[in-house]
Short mmCIF file of C-alpha atoms in Angstrom, two decimals:
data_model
loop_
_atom_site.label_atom_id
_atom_site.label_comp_id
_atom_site.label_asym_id
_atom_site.label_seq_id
_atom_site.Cartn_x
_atom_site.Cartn_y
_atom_site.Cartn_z
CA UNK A 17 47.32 -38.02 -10.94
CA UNK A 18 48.91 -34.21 -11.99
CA UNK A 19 47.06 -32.04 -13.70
CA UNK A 20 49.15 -30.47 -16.99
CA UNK A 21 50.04 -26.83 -16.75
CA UNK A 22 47.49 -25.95 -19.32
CA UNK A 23 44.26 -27.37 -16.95
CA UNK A 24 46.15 -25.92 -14.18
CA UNK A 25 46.31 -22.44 -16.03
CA UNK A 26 42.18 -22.90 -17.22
CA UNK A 27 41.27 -24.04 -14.29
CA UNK A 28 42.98 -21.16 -11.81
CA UNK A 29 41.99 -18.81 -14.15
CA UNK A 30 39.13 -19.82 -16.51
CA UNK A 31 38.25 -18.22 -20.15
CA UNK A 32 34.46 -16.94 -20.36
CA UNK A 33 32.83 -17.97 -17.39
CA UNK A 34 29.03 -16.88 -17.01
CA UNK A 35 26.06 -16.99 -18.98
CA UNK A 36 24.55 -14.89 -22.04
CA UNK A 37 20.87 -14.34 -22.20
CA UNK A 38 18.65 -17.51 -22.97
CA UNK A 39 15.84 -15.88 -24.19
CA UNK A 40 17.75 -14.12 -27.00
CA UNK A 41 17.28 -16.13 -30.28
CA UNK A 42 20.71 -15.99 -31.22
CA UNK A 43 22.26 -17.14 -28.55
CA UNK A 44 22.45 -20.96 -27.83
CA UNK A 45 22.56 -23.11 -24.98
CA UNK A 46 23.98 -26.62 -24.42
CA UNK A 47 23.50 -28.52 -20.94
CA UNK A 48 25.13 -31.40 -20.61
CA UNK A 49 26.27 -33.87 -18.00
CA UNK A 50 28.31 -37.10 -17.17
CA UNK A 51 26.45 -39.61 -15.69
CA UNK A 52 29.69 -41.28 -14.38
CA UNK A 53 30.79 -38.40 -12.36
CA UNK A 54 28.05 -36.39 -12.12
CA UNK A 55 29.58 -33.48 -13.82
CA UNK A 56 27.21 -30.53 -15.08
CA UNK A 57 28.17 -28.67 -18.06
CA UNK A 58 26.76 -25.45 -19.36
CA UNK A 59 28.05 -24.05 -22.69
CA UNK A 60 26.64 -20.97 -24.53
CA UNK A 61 27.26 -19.02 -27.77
CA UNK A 62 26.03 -16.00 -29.44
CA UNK A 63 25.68 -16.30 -33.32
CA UNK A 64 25.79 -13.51 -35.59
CA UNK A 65 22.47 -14.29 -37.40
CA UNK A 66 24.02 -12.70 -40.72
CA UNK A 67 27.68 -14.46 -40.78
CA UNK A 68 26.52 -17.43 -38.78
CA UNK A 69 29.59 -16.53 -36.90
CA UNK A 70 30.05 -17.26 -33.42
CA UNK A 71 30.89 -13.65 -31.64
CA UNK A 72 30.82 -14.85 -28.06
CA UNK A 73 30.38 -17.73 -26.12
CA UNK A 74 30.14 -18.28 -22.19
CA UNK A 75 30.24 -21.56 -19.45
CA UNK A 76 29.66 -22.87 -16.00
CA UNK A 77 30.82 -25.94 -15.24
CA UNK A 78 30.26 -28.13 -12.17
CA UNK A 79 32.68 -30.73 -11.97
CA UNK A 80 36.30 -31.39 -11.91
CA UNK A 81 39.56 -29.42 -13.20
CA UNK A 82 39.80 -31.13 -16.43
CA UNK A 83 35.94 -30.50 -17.43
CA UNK A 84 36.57 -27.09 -15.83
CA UNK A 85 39.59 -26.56 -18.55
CA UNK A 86 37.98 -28.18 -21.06
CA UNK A 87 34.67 -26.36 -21.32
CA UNK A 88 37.18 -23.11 -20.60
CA UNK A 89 39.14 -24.16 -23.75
CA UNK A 90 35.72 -25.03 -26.15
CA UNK A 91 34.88 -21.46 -25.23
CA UNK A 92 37.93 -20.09 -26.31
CA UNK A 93 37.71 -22.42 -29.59
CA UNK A 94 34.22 -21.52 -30.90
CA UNK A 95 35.08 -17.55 -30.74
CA UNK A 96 35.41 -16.38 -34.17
CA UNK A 97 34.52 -19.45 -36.01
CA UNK A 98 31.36 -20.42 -38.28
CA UNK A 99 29.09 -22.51 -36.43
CA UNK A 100 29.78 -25.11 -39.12
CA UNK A 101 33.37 -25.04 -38.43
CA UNK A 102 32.72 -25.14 -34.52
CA UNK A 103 30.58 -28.33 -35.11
CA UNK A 104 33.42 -30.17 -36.26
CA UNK A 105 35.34 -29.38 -33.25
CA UNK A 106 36.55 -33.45 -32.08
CA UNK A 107 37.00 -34.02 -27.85
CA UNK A 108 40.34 -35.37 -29.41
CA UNK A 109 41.76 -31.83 -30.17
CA UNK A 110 40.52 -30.90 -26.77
CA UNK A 111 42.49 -33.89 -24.74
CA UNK A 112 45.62 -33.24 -27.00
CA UNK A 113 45.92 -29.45 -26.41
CA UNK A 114 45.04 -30.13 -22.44
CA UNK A 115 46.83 -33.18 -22.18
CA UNK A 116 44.37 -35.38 -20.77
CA UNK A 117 45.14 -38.77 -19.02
CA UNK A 118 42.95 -41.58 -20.01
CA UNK A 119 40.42 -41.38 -17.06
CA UNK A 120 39.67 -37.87 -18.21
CA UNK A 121 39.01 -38.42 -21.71
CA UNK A 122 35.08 -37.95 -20.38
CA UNK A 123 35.63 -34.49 -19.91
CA UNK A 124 36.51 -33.57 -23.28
CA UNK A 125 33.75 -35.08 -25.08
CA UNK A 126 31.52 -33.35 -22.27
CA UNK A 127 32.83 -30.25 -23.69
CA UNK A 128 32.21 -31.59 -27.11
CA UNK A 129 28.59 -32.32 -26.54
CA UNK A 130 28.18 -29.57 -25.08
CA UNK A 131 29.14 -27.23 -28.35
CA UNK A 132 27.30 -29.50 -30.79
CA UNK A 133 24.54 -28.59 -28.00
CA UNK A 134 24.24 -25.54 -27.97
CA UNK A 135 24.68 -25.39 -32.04
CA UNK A 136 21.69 -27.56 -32.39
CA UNK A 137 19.81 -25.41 -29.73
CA UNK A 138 20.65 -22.31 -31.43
CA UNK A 139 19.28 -23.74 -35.32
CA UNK A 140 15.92 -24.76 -33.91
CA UNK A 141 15.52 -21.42 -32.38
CA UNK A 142 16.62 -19.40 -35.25
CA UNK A 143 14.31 -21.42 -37.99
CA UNK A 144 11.21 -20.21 -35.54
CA UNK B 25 27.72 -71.20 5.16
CA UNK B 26 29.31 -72.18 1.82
CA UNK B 27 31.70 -70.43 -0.43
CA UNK B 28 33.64 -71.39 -3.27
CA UNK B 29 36.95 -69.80 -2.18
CA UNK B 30 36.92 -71.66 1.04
CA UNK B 31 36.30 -75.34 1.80
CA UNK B 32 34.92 -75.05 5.30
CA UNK B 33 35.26 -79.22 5.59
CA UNK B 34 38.98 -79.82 4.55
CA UNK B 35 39.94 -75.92 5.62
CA UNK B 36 41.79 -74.64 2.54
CA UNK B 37 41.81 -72.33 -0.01
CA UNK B 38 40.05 -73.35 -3.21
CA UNK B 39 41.47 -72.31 -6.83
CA UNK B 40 39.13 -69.02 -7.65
CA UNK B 41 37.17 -70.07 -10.68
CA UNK B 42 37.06 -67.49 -13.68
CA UNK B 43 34.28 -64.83 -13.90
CA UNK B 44 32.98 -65.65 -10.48
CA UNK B 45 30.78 -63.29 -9.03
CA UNK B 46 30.70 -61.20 -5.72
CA UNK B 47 27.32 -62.28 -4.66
CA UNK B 48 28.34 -65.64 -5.28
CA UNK B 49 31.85 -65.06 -3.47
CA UNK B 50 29.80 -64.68 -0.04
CA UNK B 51 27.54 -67.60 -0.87
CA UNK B 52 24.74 -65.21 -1.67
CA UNK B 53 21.75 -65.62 -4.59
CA UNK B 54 21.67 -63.20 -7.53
CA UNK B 55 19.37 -60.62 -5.43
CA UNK B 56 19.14 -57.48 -5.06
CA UNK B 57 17.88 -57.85 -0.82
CA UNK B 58 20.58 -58.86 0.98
CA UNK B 59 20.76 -59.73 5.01
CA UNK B 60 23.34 -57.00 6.30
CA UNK B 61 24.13 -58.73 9.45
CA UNK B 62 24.92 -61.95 7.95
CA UNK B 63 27.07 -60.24 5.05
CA UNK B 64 28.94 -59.05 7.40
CA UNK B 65 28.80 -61.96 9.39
CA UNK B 66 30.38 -64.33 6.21
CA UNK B 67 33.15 -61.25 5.07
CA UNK B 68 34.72 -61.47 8.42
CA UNK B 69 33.84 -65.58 9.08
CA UNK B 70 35.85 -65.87 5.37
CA UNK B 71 38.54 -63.39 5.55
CA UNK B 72 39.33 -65.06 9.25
CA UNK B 73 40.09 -68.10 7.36
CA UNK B 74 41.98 -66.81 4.31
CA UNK B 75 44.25 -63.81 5.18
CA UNK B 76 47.16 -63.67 3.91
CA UNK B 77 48.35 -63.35 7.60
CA UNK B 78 48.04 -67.10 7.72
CA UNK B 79 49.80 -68.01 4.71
CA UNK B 80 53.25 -66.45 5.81
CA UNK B 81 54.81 -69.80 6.14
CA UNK B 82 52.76 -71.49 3.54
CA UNK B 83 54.07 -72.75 0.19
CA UNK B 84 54.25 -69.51 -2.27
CA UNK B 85 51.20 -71.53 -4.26
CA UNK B 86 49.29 -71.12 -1.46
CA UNK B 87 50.26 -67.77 -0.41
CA UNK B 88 49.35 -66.56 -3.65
CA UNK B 89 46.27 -67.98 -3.63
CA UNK B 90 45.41 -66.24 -0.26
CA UNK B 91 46.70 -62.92 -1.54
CA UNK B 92 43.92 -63.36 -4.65
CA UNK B 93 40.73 -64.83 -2.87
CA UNK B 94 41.43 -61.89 0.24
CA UNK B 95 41.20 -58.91 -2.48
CA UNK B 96 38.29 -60.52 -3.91
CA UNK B 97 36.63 -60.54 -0.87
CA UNK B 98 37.26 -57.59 0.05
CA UNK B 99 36.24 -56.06 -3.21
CA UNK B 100 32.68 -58.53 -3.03
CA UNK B 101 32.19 -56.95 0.53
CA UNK B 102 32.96 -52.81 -0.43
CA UNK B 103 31.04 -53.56 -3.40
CA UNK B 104 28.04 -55.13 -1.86
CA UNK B 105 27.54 -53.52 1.80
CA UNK B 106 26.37 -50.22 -0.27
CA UNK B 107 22.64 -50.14 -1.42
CA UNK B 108 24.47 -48.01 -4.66
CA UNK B 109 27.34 -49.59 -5.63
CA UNK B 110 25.52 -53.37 -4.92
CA UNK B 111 22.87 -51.87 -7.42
CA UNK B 112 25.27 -51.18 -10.36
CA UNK B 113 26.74 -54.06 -10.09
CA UNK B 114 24.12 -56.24 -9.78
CA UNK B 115 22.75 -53.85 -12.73
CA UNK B 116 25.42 -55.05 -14.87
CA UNK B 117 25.27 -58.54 -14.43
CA UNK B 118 21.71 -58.33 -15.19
CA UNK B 119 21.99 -56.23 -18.03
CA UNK B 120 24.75 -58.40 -19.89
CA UNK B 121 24.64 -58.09 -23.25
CA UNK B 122 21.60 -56.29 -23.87
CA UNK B 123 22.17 -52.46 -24.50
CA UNK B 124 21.44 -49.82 -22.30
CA UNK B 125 20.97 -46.18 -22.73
CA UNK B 126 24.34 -44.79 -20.45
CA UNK B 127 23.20 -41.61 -19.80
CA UNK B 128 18.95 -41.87 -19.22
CA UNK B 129 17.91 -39.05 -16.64
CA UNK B 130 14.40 -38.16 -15.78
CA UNK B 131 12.86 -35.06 -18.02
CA UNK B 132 14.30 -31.66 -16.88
CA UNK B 133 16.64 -33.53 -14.39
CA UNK B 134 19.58 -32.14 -15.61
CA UNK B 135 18.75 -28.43 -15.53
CA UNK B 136 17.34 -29.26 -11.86
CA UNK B 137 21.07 -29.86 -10.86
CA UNK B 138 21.95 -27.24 -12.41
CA UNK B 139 20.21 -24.45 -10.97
CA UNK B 140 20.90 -26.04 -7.55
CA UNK B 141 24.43 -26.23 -8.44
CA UNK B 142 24.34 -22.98 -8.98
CA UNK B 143 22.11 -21.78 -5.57
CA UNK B 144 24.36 -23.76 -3.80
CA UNK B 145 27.29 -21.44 -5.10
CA UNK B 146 25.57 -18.42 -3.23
CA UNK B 147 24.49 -20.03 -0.26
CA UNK B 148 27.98 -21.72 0.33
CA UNK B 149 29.75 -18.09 -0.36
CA UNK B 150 26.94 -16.41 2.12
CA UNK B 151 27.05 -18.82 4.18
CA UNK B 152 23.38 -19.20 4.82
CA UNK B 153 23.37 -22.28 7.32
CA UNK B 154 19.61 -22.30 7.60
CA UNK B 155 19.16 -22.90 3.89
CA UNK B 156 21.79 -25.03 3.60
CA UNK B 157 20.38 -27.34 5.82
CA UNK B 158 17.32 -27.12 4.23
CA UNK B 159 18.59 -27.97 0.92
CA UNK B 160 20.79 -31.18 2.31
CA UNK B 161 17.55 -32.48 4.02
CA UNK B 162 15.91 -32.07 0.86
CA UNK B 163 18.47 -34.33 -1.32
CA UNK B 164 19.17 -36.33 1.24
CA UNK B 165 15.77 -37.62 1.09
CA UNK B 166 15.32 -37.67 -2.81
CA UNK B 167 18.94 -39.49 -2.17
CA UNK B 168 17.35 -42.24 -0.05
CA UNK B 169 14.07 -42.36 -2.23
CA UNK B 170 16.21 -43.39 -5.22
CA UNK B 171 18.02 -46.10 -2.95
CA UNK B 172 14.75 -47.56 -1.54
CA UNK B 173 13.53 -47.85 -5.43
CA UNK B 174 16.16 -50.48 -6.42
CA UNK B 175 14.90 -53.07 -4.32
CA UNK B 176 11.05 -52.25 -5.70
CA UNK B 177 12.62 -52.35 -9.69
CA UNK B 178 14.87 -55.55 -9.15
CA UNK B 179 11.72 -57.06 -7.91
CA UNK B 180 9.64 -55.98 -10.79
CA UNK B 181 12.65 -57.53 -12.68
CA UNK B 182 12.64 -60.89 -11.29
CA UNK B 183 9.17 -61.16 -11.94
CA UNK B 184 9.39 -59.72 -15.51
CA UNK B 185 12.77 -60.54 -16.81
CA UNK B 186 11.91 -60.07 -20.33
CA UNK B 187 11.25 -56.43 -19.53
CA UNK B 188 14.10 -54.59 -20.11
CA UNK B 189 12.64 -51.50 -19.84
CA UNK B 190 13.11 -52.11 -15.78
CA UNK B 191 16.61 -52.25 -16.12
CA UNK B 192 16.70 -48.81 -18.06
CA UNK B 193 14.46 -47.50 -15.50
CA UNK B 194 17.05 -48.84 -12.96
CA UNK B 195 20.11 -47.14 -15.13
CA UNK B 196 18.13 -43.49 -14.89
CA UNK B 197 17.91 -44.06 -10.93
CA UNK B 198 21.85 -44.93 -10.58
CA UNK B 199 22.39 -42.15 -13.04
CA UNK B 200 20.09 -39.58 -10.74
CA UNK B 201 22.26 -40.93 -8.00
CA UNK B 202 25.60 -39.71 -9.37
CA UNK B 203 24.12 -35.98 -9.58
CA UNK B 204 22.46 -36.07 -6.41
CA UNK B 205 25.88 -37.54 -4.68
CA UNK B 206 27.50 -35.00 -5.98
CA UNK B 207 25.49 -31.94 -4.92
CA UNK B 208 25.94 -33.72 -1.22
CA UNK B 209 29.32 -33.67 -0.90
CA UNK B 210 29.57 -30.49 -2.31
CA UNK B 211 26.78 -29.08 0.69
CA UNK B 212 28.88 -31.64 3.32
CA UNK B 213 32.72 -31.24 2.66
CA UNK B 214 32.82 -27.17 1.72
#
């Protein structure tokens, strides 16, 4: 199976990689995996507690070059949007934009949970 | 032994009946313990008799046939000489059409893997040997505690087989497996 350019280009070179600071109550983390490859997926963002506007957002990913260009790509996505709009983010868009074969459909909804993860990590630390 | 691709009295080839099983393929019960020696014993005893080798000159019918019941076999013997992959399958059989969770892993599992994901990424880049052995040994002995606990939950199952909590418990332990696998080939092929 060939990867498309655009993993290729996410993969060799990967958007946002590293972590932002857990502790920090507007930031929010997501860890997710996929119990069929054993693929571990880390996704953070940092909310502007005002706009409830994502202003950064970081991963690490474990696993393969699609969930590799796919958590790369959600990263890229949730920059700049309202965490309302970034909710509604669908692994669809992802395996469209990245080209995704069937088998790697997985990955994208990986990166999926993995936003709506860290959103709903970042609400129930901001209503503390 | 007895199989129902093979008639061992007349010597042919019998038509493969729809949604047959592998256990059944080697003339095994629906069980989890398995004799090693004897599966391996039938696999080779079977595929002896119905390689496709041996069909060359046979009517295409019959060739056919041999072509089909050899990858069965072959897939019933990959899929049950391995305490993992003989678990998920047997797993699914059991489970039918009840539902399981997919994705069950024991509390704080996940970040676990994680973080040793992420200590492996220094140690492989240092190239600390000592710790990396340490570390292997380590999950290669959670790795074998999580195979020697199939045989102890398909028991409880066979005596309980209204419970199926056991075969949830069972789906967390496969899933455990995958994430444990994982870290050890990372540790074994970089």
């Amino acid at each position: 199976m060939a990867y498309s350019e655009k993993v290729i280009d996410h993969y060799n070179d990967p958007r946002n990689v590293g972590s932002l600071d857990k502790s920090n109550d507007n930031v929010g983390t997501g860890l997710v995996g996929a119990p069929e490859c054993g693929d571990v997926m880390k996704l953070q963002i940092q909310v502007n507690p005002e706009t409830k506007e994502i202003v950064d957002a970081k991963f690490k990913t474990f696993g393969c070059g699609s969930a590799i260009a796919s958590s790369s790509l959600a990263t890229e996505w949730v920059k700049g949007k309202s965490i309302n709009e970034a909710m509604s983010i669908k692994n669809t868009e992802i395996v469209e934009e990245l080209s995704l074969p069937p088998v790697k459909i997985h990955c994208s909804v990986l990166a999926e949970d993995a936003i709506k993860a860290a959103i709903t990590d970042y609400r129930n630390r901001s209503q503390d | 032994m007895t199989s129902p691709l093979f008639c061992f009295s007349c010597n042919s080839l019998q038509t493969i009946a729809d949604n047959i099983n592998y256990f059944e393929v080697l003339g095994f019960p629906l069980c989890f313990e398995i004799d090693h020696d004897e599966l391996g014993n039938r696999y080779q005893r079977l595929s002896l008799e119905m390689h496709p080798d041996f069909f060359a000159t046979a009517p295409e019918k019959e060739k056919r046939l041999s072509e089909k019941s050899s990858a069965l076999l072959n897939a019933a013997f990959s899929t049950l000489r391995k305490p993992t992959s003989r678990a998920r399958y047997l797993l699914s059989i059991l489970t039918g059409d009840k539902r399981l969770k997919s994705d069950t892993l024991p509390e704080g599992f996940l970040q676990e893997m994680f973080t040793l994901q992420e200590s492996l990424d220094e140690l492989l880049e240092s190239g600390d040997e000592t710790a990396l052995s340490g570390i292997n040994e380590n999950l290669q002995g959670r790795h074998t505690d999580i195979e020697s606990d199939y045989a102890v939950l398909f028991k409880k199952f066979e005596t309980s087989p209204e419970n199926s909590e056991i075969l949830q418990q069972l789906q967390t332990q496969l899933n455990s497996e995958r994430y444990l696998r994982r870290l050890l080939d990372r540790i074994n092929t970089e």
